[in-house]
Short mmCIF file of C-alpha atoms in Angstrom, two decimals:
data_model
loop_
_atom_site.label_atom_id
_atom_site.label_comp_id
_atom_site.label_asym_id
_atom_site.label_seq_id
_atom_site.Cartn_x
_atom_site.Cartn_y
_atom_site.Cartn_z
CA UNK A 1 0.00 0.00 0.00
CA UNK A 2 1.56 3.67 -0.66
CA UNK A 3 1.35 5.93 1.13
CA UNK A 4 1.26 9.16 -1.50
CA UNK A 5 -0.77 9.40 -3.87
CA UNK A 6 -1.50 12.33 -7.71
CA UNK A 7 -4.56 12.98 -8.06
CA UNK A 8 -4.42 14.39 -11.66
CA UNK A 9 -6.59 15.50 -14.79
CA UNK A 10 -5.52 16.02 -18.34
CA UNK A 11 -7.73 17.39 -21.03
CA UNK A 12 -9.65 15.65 -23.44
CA UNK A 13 -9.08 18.21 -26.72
CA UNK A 14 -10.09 17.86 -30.21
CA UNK A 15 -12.14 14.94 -31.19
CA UNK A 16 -10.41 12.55 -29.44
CA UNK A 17 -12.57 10.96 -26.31
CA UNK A 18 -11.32 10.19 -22.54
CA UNK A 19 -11.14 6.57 -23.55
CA UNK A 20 -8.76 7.06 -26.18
CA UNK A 21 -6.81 9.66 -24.06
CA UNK A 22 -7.01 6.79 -20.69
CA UNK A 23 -5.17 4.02 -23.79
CA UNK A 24 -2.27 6.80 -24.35
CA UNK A 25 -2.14 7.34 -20.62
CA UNK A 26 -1.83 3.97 -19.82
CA UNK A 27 0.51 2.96 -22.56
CA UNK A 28 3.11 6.10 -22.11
CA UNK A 29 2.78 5.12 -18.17
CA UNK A 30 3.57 1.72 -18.61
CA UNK A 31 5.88 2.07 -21.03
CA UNK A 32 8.16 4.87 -19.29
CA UNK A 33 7.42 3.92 -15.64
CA UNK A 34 6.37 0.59 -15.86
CA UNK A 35 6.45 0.38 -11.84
CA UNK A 36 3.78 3.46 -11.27
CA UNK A 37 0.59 2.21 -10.45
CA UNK A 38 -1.90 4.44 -11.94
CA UNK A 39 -5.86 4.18 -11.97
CA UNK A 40 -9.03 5.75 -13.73
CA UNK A 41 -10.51 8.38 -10.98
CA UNK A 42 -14.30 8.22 -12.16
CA UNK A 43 -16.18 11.70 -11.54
CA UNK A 44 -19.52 11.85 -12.09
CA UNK A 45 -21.16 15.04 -14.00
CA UNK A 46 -21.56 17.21 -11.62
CA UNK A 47 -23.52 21.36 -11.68
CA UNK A 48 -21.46 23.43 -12.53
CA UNK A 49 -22.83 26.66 -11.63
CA UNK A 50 -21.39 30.61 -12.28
CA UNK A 51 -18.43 31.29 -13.27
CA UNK A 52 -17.94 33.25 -10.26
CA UNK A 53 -18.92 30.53 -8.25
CA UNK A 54 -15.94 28.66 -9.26
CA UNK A 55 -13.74 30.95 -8.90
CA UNK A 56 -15.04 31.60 -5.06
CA UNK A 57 -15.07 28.26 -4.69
CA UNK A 58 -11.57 27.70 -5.67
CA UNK A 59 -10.44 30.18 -3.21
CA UNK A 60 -11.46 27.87 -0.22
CA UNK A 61 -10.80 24.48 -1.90
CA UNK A 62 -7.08 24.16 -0.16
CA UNK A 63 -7.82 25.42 2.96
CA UNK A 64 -10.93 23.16 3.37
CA UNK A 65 -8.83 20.36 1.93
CA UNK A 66 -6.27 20.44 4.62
CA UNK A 67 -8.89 20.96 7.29
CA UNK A 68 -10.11 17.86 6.52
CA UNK A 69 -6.76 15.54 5.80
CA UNK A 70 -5.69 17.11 8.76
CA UNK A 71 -8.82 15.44 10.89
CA UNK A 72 -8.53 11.93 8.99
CA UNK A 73 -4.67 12.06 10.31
CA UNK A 74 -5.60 13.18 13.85
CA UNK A 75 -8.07 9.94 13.92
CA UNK A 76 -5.15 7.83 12.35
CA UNK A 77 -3.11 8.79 14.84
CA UNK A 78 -5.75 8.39 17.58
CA UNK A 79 -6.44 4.67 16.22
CA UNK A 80 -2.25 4.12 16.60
CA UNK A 81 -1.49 5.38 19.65
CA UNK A 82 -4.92 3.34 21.12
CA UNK A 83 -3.68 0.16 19.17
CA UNK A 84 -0.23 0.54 21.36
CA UNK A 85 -0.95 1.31 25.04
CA UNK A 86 -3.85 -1.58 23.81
CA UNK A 87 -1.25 -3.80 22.88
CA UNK A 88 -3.14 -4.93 19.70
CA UNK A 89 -2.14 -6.08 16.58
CA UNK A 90 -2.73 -2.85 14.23
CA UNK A 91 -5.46 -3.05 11.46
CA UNK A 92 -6.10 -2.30 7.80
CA UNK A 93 -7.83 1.31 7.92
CA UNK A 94 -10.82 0.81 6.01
CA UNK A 95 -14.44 2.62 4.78
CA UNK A 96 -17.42 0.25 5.01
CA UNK A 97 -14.95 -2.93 4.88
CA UNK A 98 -13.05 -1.26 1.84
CA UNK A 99 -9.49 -0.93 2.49
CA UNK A 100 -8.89 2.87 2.26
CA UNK A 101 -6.04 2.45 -0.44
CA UNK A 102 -8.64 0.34 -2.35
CA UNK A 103 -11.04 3.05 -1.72
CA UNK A 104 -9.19 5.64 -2.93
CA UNK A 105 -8.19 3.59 -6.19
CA UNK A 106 -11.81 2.59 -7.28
CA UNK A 107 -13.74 5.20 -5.82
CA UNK A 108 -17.12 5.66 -7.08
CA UNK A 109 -19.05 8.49 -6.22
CA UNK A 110 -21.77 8.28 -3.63
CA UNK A 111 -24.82 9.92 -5.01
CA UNK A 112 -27.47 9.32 -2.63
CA UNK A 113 -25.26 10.76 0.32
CA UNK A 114 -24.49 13.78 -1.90
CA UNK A 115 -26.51 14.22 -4.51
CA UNK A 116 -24.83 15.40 -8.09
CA UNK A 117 -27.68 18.07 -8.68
CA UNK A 118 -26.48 19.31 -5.61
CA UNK A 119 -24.15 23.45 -6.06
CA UNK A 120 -21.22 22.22 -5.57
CA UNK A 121 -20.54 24.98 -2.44
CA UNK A 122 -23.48 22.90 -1.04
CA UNK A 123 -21.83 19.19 -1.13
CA UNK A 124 -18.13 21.26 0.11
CA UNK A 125 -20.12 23.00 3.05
CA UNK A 126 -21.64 19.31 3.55
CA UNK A 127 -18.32 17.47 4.02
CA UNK A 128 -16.81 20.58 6.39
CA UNK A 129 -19.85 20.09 8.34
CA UNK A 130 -19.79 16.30 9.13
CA UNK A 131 -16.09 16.45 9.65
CA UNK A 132 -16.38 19.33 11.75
CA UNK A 133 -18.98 17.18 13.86
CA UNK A 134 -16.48 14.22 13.79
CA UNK A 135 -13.71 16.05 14.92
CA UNK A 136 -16.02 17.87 18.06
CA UNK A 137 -17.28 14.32 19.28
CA UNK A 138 -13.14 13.26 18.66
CA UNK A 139 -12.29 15.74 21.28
CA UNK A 140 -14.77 14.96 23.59
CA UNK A 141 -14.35 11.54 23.85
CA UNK A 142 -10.54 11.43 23.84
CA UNK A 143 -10.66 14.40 26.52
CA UNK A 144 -12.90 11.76 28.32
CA UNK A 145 -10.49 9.22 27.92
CA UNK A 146 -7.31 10.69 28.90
CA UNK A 147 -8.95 11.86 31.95
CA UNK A 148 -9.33 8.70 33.38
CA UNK A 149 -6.04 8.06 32.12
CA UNK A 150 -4.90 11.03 34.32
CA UNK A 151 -6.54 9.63 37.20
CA UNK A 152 -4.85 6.52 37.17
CA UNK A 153 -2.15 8.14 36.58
CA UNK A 154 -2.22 9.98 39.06
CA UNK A 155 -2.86 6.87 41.39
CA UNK A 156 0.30 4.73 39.94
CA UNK A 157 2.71 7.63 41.18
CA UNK A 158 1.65 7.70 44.37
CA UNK A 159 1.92 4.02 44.39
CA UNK A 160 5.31 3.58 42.65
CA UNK A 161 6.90 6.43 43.82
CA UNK A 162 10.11 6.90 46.33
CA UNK A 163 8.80 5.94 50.03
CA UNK A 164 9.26 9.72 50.57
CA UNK A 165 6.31 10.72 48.71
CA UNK A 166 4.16 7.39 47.49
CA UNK A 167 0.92 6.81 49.37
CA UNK A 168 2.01 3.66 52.05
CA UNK A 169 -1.67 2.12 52.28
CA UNK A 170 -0.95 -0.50 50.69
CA UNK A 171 2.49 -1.46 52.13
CA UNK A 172 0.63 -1.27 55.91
CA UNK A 173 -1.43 -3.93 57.36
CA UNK A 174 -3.62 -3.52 60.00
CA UNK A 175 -1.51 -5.59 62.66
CA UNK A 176 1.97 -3.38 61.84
CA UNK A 177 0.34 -1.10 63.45
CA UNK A 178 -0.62 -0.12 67.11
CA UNK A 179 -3.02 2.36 68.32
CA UNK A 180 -4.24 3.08 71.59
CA UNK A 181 -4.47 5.20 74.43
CA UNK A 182 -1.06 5.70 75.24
CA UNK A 183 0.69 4.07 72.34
CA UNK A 184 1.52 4.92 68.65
CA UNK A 185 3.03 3.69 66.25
CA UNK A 186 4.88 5.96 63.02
CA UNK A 187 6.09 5.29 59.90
CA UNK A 188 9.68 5.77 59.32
CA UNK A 189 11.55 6.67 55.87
CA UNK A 190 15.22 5.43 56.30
CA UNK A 191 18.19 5.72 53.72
CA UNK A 192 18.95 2.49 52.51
CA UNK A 193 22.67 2.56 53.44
CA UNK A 194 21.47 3.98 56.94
CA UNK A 195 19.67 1.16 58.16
CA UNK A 196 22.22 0.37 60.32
CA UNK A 197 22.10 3.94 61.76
CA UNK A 198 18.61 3.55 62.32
CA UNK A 199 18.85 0.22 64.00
CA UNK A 200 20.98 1.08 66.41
CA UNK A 201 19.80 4.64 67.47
CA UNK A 202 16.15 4.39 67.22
CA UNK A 203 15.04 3.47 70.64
CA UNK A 204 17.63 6.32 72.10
CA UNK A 205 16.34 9.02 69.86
CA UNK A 206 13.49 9.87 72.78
CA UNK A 207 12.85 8.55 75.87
CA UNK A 208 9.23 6.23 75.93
CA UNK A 209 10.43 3.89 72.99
CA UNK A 210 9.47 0.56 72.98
CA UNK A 211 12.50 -1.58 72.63
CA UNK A 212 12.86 -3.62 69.74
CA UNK A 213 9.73 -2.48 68.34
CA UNK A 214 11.19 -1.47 64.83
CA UNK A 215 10.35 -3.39 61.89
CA UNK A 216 10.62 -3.12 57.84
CA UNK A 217 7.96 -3.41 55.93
CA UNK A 218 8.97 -2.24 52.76
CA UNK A 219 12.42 -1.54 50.33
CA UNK A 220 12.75 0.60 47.51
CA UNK A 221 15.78 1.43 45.47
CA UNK A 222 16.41 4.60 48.01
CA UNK A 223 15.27 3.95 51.09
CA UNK A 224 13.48 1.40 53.72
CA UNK A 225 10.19 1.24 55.81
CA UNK A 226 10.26 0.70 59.23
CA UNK A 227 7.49 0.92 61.79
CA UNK A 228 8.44 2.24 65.55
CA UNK A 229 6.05 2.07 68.21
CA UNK A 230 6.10 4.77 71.28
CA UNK A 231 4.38 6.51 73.73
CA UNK A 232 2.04 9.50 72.19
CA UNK A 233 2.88 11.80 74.49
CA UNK A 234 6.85 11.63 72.99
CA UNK A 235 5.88 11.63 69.24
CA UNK A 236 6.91 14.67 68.51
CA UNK A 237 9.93 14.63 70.17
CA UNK A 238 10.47 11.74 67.71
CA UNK A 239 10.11 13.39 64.83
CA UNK A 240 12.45 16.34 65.20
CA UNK A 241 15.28 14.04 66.58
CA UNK A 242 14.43 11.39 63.60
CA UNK A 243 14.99 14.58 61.48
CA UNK A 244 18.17 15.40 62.65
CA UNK A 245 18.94 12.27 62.09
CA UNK A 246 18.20 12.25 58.60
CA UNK A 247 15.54 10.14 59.37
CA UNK A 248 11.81 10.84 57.66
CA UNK A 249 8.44 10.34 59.69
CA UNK A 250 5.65 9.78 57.56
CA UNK A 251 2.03 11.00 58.52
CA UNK A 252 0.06 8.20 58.57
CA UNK A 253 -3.50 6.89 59.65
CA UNK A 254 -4.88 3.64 58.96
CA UNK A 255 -8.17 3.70 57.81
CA UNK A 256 -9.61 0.02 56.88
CA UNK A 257 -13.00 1.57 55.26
CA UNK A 258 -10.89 4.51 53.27
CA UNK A 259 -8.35 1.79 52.03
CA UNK A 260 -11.16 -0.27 50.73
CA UNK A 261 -12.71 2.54 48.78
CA UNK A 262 -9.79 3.74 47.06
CA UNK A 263 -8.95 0.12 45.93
CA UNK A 264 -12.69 -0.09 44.60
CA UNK A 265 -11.92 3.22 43.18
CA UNK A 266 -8.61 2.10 41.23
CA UNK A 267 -10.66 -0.98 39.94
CA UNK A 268 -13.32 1.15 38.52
CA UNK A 269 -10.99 3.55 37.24
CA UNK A 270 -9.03 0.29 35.35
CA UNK A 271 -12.64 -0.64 34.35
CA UNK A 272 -13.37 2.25 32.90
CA UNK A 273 -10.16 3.33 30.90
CA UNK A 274 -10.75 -0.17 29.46
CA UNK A 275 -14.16 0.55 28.63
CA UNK A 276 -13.70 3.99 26.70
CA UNK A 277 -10.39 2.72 25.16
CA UNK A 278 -12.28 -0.26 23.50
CA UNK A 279 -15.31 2.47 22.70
CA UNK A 280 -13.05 5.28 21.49
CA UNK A 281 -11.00 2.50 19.13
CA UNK A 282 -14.18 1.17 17.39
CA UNK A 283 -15.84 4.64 17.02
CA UNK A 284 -12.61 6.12 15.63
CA UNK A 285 -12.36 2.59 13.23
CA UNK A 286 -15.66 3.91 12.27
CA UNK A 287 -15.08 7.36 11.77
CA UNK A 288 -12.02 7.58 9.81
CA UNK A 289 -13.62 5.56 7.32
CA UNK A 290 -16.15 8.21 7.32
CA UNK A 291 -14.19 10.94 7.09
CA UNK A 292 -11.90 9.28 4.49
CA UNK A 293 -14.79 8.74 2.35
CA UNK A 294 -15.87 12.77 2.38
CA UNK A 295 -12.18 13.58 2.03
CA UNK A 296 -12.24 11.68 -1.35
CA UNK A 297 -15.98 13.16 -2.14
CA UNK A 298 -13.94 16.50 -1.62
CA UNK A 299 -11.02 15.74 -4.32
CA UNK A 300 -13.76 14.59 -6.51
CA UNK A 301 -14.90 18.21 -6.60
CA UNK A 302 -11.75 19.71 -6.15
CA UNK A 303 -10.79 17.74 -9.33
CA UNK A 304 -13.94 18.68 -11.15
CA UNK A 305 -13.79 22.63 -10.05
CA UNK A 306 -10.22 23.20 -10.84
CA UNK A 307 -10.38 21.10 -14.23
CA UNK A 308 -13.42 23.46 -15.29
CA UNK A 309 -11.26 26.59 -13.99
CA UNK A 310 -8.00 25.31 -16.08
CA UNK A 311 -9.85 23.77 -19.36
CA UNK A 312 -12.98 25.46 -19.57
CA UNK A 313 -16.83 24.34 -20.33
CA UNK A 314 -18.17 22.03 -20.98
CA UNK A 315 -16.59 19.90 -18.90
CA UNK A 316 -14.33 17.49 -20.87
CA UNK A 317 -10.69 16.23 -19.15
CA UNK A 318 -9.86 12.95 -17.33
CA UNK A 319 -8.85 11.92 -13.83
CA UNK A 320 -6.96 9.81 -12.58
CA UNK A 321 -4.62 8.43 -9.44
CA UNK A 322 -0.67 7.63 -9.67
CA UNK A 323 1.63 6.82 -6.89
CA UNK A 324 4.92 7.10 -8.59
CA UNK A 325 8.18 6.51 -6.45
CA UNK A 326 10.13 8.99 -5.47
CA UNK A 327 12.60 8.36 -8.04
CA UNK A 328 10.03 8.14 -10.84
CA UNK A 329 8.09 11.40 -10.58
CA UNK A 330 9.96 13.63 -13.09
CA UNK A 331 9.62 11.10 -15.36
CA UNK A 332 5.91 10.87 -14.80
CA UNK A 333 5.70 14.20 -14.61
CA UNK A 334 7.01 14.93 -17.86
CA UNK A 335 4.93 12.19 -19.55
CA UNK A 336 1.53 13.79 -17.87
CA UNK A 337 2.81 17.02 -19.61
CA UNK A 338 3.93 15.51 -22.93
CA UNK A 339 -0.14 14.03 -22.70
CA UNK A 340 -1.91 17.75 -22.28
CA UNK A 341 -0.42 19.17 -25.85
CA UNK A 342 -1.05 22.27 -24.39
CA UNK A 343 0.25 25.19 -26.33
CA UNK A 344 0.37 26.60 -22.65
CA UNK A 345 3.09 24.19 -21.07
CA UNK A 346 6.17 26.46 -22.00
CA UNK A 347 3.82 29.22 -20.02
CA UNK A 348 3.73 26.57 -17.27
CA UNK A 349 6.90 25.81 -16.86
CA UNK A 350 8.88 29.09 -17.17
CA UNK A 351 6.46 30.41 -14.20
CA UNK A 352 7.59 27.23 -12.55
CA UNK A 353 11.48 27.89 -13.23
CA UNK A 354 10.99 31.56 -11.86
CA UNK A 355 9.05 30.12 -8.71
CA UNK A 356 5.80 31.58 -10.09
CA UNK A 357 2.01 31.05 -9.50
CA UNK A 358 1.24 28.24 -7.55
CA UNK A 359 -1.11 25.68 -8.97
CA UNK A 360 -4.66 25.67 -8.67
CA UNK A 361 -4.66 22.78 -6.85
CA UNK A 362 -2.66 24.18 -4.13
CA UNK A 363 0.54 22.32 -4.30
CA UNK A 364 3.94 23.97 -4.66
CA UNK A 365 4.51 23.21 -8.19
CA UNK A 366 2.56 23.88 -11.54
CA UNK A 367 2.38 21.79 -14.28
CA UNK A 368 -0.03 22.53 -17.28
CA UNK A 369 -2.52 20.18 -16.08
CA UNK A 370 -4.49 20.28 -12.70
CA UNK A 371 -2.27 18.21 -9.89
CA UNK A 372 -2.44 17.27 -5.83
CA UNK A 373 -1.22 14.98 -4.06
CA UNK A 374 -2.81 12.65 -1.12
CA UNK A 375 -0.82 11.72 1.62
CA UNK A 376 -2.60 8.82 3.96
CA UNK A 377 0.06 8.73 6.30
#
């Protein structure tokens, strides 16, 4: 599948027909760059309209064009980043089952979603609108997404943190600790390599100690956990001389009924980023087929506006879709060219040699024949 596609038109002048024009096409194509694959890009007869229209029209063409290539990429890139942190194996992009390369190669114009008859401003300002709408519900469901994806977050640092800062509930069981009365006990942050410090100075760093009361619980890459137990009335006392020490006391209640809730509320929170990462993956499955699908409805009439602007009425040129390599488009270029016998192309080209008008289709170079290119990746 490439990646980079021409979309392209040459004119159908004289009495020959766009059959007869598609034969030399595909003959000087296969001849010269044998390895280009190239395809007939069927557009149906659509209304024309005003001159001035057109023109209008042709103003707003690029800019809507890259609005909405630039929403089929953000949904692309939405699928990819899901299929990752989702671990599955990536799929074939696709509109209604159609792989979108496929798509794109034997398009066929979908009449009853918008109808020929239709002004053509009318089917553009249809495709910005239900992209627009795509891309609104995109960021509301993603922004829902990566908020419970903050929360978790959120939850996982203070769970895999250093001991100095990471939330301890679930390193402390109920019978580590003792409270009553007269007793306490606290939660000590050691330096690993000052364990032996601790050890041996904890039950002389206040009077009211219990001896032998310490105990680890818990041993990160920085430091240890170690549980003390004393009388209340000394704790603070404790905590300064544990300071000086270089020793950390960590506030700390146990709360059986608040430990349960926030482990029910880390399983819903798992639940749920599961839930809208499935969700958002299927609806963005579905949507970038349909956005693909109006982009290509767009360079139908992109193709059919600018060919009309560049050949004139009635409308008589034919379209198609290359995807040269890189090192065969100057050769295809030149055979598109040598295909228009337009007494134009030496106009074409020296504007192009001076850096000149841009083409109507937007791109940075002109040719004598309308040209654009679609990137899918």
């Amino acid at each position: 599948m490439a990646s980079r596609y021409w979309v392209a038109s040459l004119p159908v002048q004289g009495s020959m027909s766009a059959s007869s024009l598609w034969n030399r096409v595909q003959e000087q194509i296969s001849r010269h760059s044998f390895d280009t694959p190239l395809y007939r890009f069927i557009i149906p007869n659509l209304r024309v309209g005003t001159l001035d229209s057109l023109l209008a029209l042709s103003d707003d063409l690029s800019k809507s064009n890259t609005f909405v290539e630039g929403v089929s990429h953000k949904i692309r890139r939405q699928i990819e980043e899901l299929e990752r942190v989702s671990g599955v194996e990536s799929s074939s992009l696709t509109v209604d089952g159609v792989p979108v390369d496929s798509y794109l190669t034997r398009f066929v114009w979908d009449d009853a979603k918008y109808p020929t008859m239709s002004p053509l401003r009318e089917i553009v300002d249809t495709i910005q609108g239900q992209v627009a709408k795509i891309e609104d519900d995109l960021k509301v469901r993603v922004a829902g997404y990566n908020n419970v994806r903050s929360q978790l977050n959120a939850i996982n640092r203070k769970q895999s943190g250093s001991l100095a800062v990471r939330d301890l509930s679930n390193l402390v069981k109920p019978e580590d600790i003792v409270m009553s009365e007269n007793l306490i006990t606290l939660l000590a942050v050691v330096p690993k390599y000052s364990q032996k410090d601790w050890l041996s100075s904890y039950e002389t760093l206040t009077s009211y100690v219990v001896p032998r009361s310490s105990k680890k619980l818990y041993e990160d890459n920085e430091y240890a956990l170690y549980t003390v137990t004393l009388f209340r009335r000394v704790a603070d006392n404790f905590r300064t001389s544990a300071r000086e020490r270089g020793f950390q006391i960590r506030d700390f209640e146990y709360n059986s009924e608040a430990q349960e809730s926030s482990k029910q509320e880390l399983e819903r929170l798992i639940r749920d980023q599961e839930s809208l990462r499935s969700s958002l993956l299927q609806w963005c499955y579905t949507s970038y087929g349909e956005v693909f699908s109006s982009w290509m409805h767009f360079c139908a009439v992109r193709v059919f506006a600018e060919s009309i602007l560049r050949y004139g009425l009635p409308p008589s040129f034919l379209a198609c879709v290359l995807a040269p390599s890189v090192k065969s488009e100057k050769k295809v270029r030149s055979i598109l060219e040598g295909l228009c016998d337009n007494t134009n192309s030496a106009y074409w080209k020296s504007e192009e040699d001076v850096g000149g008008m841009a083409g109507l289709g937007g791109d940075a170079d002109t040719h004598p024949y309308v040209s654009f290119t679609i990137n899918l990746a």
